[in-house]
PDB file of C-alpha atoms in Angstrom:
ATOM      1  CA  UNK A   1      59.229 -52.508  19.495  1.00 56.00           C
ATOM      2  CA  UNK A   2      56.990 -53.788  16.720  1.00 51.00           C
ATOM      3  CA  UNK A   3      54.701 -51.379  14.938  1.00 59.00           C
ATOM      4  CA  UNK A   4      51.124 -52.545  14.237  1.00 58.00           C
ATOM      5  CA  UNK A   5      52.010 -53.421  10.622  1.00 61.00           C
ATOM      6  CA  UNK A   6      55.153 -55.326  11.649  1.00 60.00           C
ATOM      7  CA  UNK A   7      53.219 -57.110  14.404  1.00 51.00           C
ATOM      8  CA  UNK A   8      50.702 -58.418  11.847  1.00 56.00           C
ATOM      9  CA  UNK A   9      53.522 -59.510   9.545  1.00 57.00           C
ATOM     10  CA  UNK A  10      55.150 -61.470  12.388  1.00 47.00           C
ATOM     11  CA  UNK A  11      51.839 -63.120  13.278  1.00 42.00           C
ATOM     12  CA  UNK A  12      51.312 -64.059   9.640  1.00 40.00           C
ATOM     13  CA  UNK A  13      54.824 -65.461   9.408  1.00 38.00           C
ATOM     14  CA  UNK A  14      54.370 -67.485  12.605  1.00 43.00           C
ATOM     15  CA  UNK A  15      51.046 -68.802  11.309  1.00 39.00           C
ATOM     16  CA  UNK A  16      52.552 -69.787   7.933  1.00 39.00           C
ATOM     17  CA  UNK A  17      55.544 -71.544   9.504  1.00 35.00           C
ATOM     18  CA  UNK A  18      53.265 -73.393  11.918  1.00 36.00           C
ATOM     19  CA  UNK A  19      50.904 -74.416   9.105  1.00 35.00           C
ATOM     20  CA  UNK A  20      53.787 -75.581   6.920  1.00 34.00           C
ATOM     21  CA  UNK A  21      55.174 -77.643   9.781  1.00 33.00           C
ATOM     22  CA  UNK A  22      51.796 -79.211  10.546  1.00 34.00           C
ATOM     23  CA  UNK A  23      51.055 -80.167   6.942  1.00 32.00           C
ATOM     24  CA  UNK A  24      54.561 -81.175   5.850  1.00 31.00           C
ATOM     25  CA  UNK A  25      54.154 -84.781   6.949  1.00 31.00           C
ATOM     26  CA  UNK A  26      52.273 -87.308   4.801  1.00 34.00           C
ATOM     27  CA  UNK A  27      51.293 -89.335   7.834  1.00 39.00           C
ATOM     28  CA  UNK A  28      48.407 -88.210  10.004  1.00 43.00           C
ATOM     29  CA  UNK A  29      49.674 -86.876  13.304  1.00 51.00           C
ATOM     30  CA  UNK A  30      48.541 -89.071  16.139  1.00 65.00           C
ATOM     31  CA  UNK A  31      47.608 -88.147  19.679  1.00 73.00           C
ATOM     32  CA  UNK A  32      50.299 -90.697  20.505  1.00 82.00           C
ATOM     33  CA  UNK A  33      53.608 -89.284  19.216  1.00 79.00           C
ATOM     34  CA  UNK A  34      55.321 -92.641  18.603  1.00 85.00           C
ATOM     35  CA  UNK A  35      52.381 -94.057  16.638  1.00 91.00           C
ATOM     36  CA  UNK A  36      52.722 -93.683  12.875  1.00 93.00           C
ATOM     37  CA  UNK A  37      51.489 -95.534   9.833  1.00 96.00           C
ATOM     38  CA  UNK A  38      53.658 -98.165   8.156  1.00 95.00           C
ATOM     39  CA  UNK A  39      54.889 -96.146   5.169  1.00 94.00           C
ATOM     40  CA  UNK A  40      51.417 -94.747   4.657  1.00 94.00           C
ATOM     41  CA  UNK A  41      49.484 -97.977   5.269  1.00 97.00           C
ATOM     42  CA  UNK A  42      47.984 -99.551   8.354  1.00 97.00           C
ATOM     43  CA  UNK A  43      49.906-102.071  10.437  1.00 97.00           C
ATOM     44  CA  UNK A  44      48.789-105.696  10.411  1.00 96.00           C
ATOM     45  CA  UNK A  45      47.288-107.061  13.589  1.00 96.00           C
ATOM     46  CA  UNK A  46      45.934-110.480  14.386  1.00 95.00           C
ATOM     47  CA  UNK A  47      42.324-111.461  15.055  1.00 96.00           C
ATOM     48  CA  UNK A  48      42.926-111.879  18.778  1.00 96.00           C
ATOM     49  CA  UNK A  49      44.333-108.380  19.137  1.00 97.00           C
ATOM     50  CA  UNK A  50      41.522-106.846  17.091  1.00 97.00           C
ATOM     51  CA  UNK A  51      38.943-108.732  19.148  1.00 97.00           C
ATOM     52  CA  UNK A  52      40.475-107.604  22.442  1.00 98.00           C
ATOM     53  CA  UNK A  53      40.710-103.981  21.307  1.00 98.00           C
ATOM     54  CA  UNK A  54      37.048-104.156  20.212  1.00 97.00           C
ATOM     55  CA  UNK A  55      36.228-105.404  23.702  1.00 97.00           C
ATOM     56  CA  UNK A  56      38.063-102.418  25.207  1.00 98.00           C
ATOM     57  CA  UNK A  57      36.049-100.134  22.931  1.00 97.00           C
ATOM     58  CA  UNK A  58      32.796-101.752  24.048  1.00 96.00           C
ATOM     59  CA  UNK A  59      33.817-101.212  27.674  1.00 96.00           C
ATOM     60  CA  UNK A  60      34.455 -97.526  26.983  1.00 96.00           C
ATOM     61  CA  UNK A  61      31.106 -97.273  25.210  1.00 95.00           C
ATOM     62  CA  UNK A  62      29.244 -98.798  28.172  1.00 93.00           C
ATOM     63  CA  UNK A  63      30.376 -96.074  30.526  1.00 89.00           C
ATOM     64  CA  UNK A  64      28.949 -92.664  29.694  1.00 82.00           C
ATOM     65  CA  UNK A  65      31.329 -89.874  30.589  1.00 73.00           C
ATOM     66  CA  UNK A  66      29.373 -86.865  31.754  1.00 76.00           C
ATOM     67  CA  UNK A  67      29.105 -84.599  34.753  1.00 74.00           C
ATOM     68  CA  UNK A  68      26.842 -87.136  36.522  1.00 82.00           C
ATOM     69  CA  UNK A  69      29.438 -89.925  36.290  1.00 90.00           C
ATOM     70  CA  UNK A  70      30.815 -90.716  39.726  1.00 94.00           C
ATOM     71  CA  UNK A  71      34.314 -91.574  40.805  1.00 95.00           C
ATOM     72  CA  UNK A  72      33.059 -95.057  41.744  1.00 95.00           C
ATOM     73  CA  UNK A  73      31.784 -95.587  38.194  1.00 95.00           C
ATOM     74  CA  UNK A  74      35.116 -94.493  36.733  1.00 96.00           C
ATOM     75  CA  UNK A  75      36.924 -96.897  39.086  1.00 96.00           C
ATOM     76  CA  UNK A  76      34.666 -99.726  37.874  1.00 96.00           C
ATOM     77  CA  UNK A  77      35.486 -98.798  34.290  1.00 96.00           C
ATOM     78  CA  UNK A  78      39.206 -98.714  35.106  1.00 97.00           C
ATOM     79  CA  UNK A  79      39.041-102.204  36.622  1.00 98.00           C
ATOM     80  CA  UNK A  80      37.210-103.569  33.604  1.00 97.00           C
ATOM     81  CA  UNK A  81      39.609-101.842  31.197  1.00 98.00           C
ATOM     82  CA  UNK A  82      42.615-103.237  33.097  1.00 98.00           C
ATOM     83  CA  UNK A  83      41.161-106.733  32.814  1.00 98.00           C
ATOM     84  CA  UNK A  84      40.713-106.159  29.076  1.00 98.00           C
ATOM     85  CA  UNK A  85      44.300-104.950  28.685  1.00 98.00           C
ATOM     86  CA  UNK A  86      45.554-107.970  30.638  1.00 98.00           C
ATOM     87  CA  UNK A  87      43.608-110.251  28.288  1.00 98.00           C
ATOM     88  CA  UNK A  88      44.986-108.465  25.220  1.00 97.00           C
ATOM     89  CA  UNK A  89      48.567-108.822  26.450  1.00 96.00           C
ATOM     90  CA  UNK A  90      48.051-112.455  27.449  1.00 96.00           C
ATOM     91  CA  UNK A  91      46.638-113.429  24.050  1.00 96.00           C
ATOM     92  CA  UNK A  92      48.954-111.339  21.871  1.00 92.00           C
ATOM     93  CA  UNK A  93      50.879-113.394  19.328  1.00 94.00           C
ATOM     94  CA  UNK A  94      52.096-110.521  17.150  1.00 95.00           C
ATOM     95  CA  UNK A  95      55.777-110.168  16.323  1.00 95.00           C
ATOM     96  CA  UNK A  96      58.151-107.776  14.598  1.00 96.00           C
ATOM     97  CA  UNK A  97      57.448-104.192  13.529  1.00 96.00           C
ATOM     98  CA  UNK A  98      53.664-104.684  13.697  1.00 97.00           C
ATOM     99  CA  UNK A  99      54.029-105.738  17.328  1.00 96.00           C
ATOM    100  CA  UNK A 100      56.257-102.741  18.034  1.00 95.00           C
ATOM    101  CA  UNK A 101      53.636-100.427  16.508  1.00 96.00           C
ATOM    102  CA  UNK A 102      50.976-102.070  18.665  1.00 97.00           C
ATOM    103  CA  UNK A 103      53.040-101.234  21.738  1.00 95.00           C
ATOM    104  CA  UNK A 104      53.327 -97.620  20.585  1.00 96.00           C
ATOM    105  CA  UNK A 105      49.523 -97.568  20.878  1.00 97.00           C
ATOM    106  CA  UNK A 106      49.089 -99.910  23.846  1.00 97.00           C
ATOM    107  CA  UNK A 107      51.626 -98.487  26.302  1.00 96.00           C
ATOM    108  CA  UNK A 108      50.061 -94.996  26.440  1.00 97.00           C
ATOM    109  CA  UNK A 109      46.622 -96.633  26.649  1.00 98.00           C
ATOM    110  CA  UNK A 110      47.792 -98.723  29.610  1.00 98.00           C
ATOM    111  CA  UNK A 111      49.242 -95.607  31.246  1.00 97.00           C
ATOM    112  CA  UNK A 112      45.881 -93.871  30.969  1.00 97.00           C
ATOM    113  CA  UNK A 113      44.091 -96.891  32.459  1.00 98.00           C
ATOM    114  CA  UNK A 114      46.524 -96.772  35.376  1.00 98.00           C
ATOM    115  CA  UNK A 115      45.986 -93.024  35.752  1.00 98.00           C
ATOM    116  CA  UNK A 116      42.207 -93.517  35.614  1.00 97.00           C
ATOM    117  CA  UNK A 117      42.440 -96.099  38.363  1.00 97.00           C
ATOM    118  CA  UNK A 118      44.564 -93.745  40.500  1.00 98.00           C
ATOM    119  CA  UNK A 119      42.370 -90.673  39.955  1.00 97.00           C
ATOM    120  CA  UNK A 120      41.185 -88.950  43.099  1.00 97.00           C
ATOM    121  CA  UNK A 121      38.218 -87.064  41.641  1.00 96.00           C
ATOM    122  CA  UNK A 122      35.522 -87.616  39.045  1.00 94.00           C
ATOM    123  CA  UNK A 123      36.819 -84.588  37.142  1.00 93.00           C
ATOM    124  CA  UNK A 124      40.329 -86.035  36.943  1.00 96.00           C
ATOM    125  CA  UNK A 125      38.873 -89.406  35.946  1.00 95.00           C
ATOM    126  CA  UNK A 126      36.822 -87.797  33.190  1.00 94.00           C
ATOM    127  CA  UNK A 127      39.982 -86.396  31.585  1.00 95.00           C
ATOM    128  CA  UNK A 128      41.702 -89.796  31.579  1.00 96.00           C
ATOM    129  CA  UNK A 129      38.546 -91.483  30.338  1.00 96.00           C
ATOM    130  CA  UNK A 130      38.275 -89.045  27.429  1.00 95.00           C
ATOM    131  CA  UNK A 131      41.919 -89.681  26.518  1.00 96.00           C
ATOM    132  CA  UNK A 132      41.220 -93.424  26.545  1.00 97.00           C
ATOM    133  CA  UNK A 133      38.313 -92.855  24.145  1.00 96.00           C
ATOM    134  CA  UNK A 134      40.612 -90.908  21.815  1.00 96.00           C
ATOM    135  CA  UNK A 135      43.213 -93.673  21.897  1.00 96.00           C
ATOM    136  CA  UNK A 136      40.562 -96.305  21.154  1.00 96.00           C
ATOM    137  CA  UNK A 137      39.384 -94.296  18.152  1.00 95.00           C
ATOM    138  CA  UNK A 138      42.961 -94.194  16.850  1.00 95.00           C
ATOM    139  CA  UNK A 139      43.393 -97.971  16.809  1.00 97.00           C
ATOM    140  CA  UNK A 140      41.455 -98.718  13.579  1.00 97.00           C
ATOM    141  CA  UNK A 141      43.151 -95.774  11.888  1.00 96.00           C
ATOM    142  CA  UNK A 142      46.540 -97.449  12.357  1.00 97.00           C
ATOM    143  CA  UNK A 143      45.819-101.196  12.461  1.00 97.00           C
ATOM    144  CA  UNK A 144      43.899-103.679  10.333  1.00 95.00           C
TER     145      UNK A 144
END
C-alpha cells in the first residue's frame, strides 16, 4: 500500500511521463491520428480541393449546433455535407503523398458525415456535428 508521500510521488511521476510523451513530438497531435504534417510543413492541395473544403466549412457554419437544433435540421446538414463530400471526391485531381494525406483527413470526415446521417437523436447528432467542425478546423492546419 502506498503511503501519502509515495502516492504523491507516483502521481508526479505519472504526470511527468505523460507530459514528456505528449510534448516529445515536433508535430502537432491531430484529432485524426493518421493525419500529420509533411516533415513539419503543410501538405499541398489543389484549388479544387481547397474550394470544396471551404464549401464544407460554409455548410457547417450555416447550421448552428445548440440545444434548439432539431434532428431534422441535423439530417438536412448531413445531406448537404454528403453532397459536398461527393463533389470534393469527384473533382479531386491530387496524387501521391499529398493525396494520401488528404485521405487521412477526408475518410474520418466522411465517417462522421455518415454517422451524422444515421443518428437517431439530436443529442447524438450534435456530437457528430461538433466532431465535423473540429475536423474542418484541422484542414487549414495541415493543407495549403
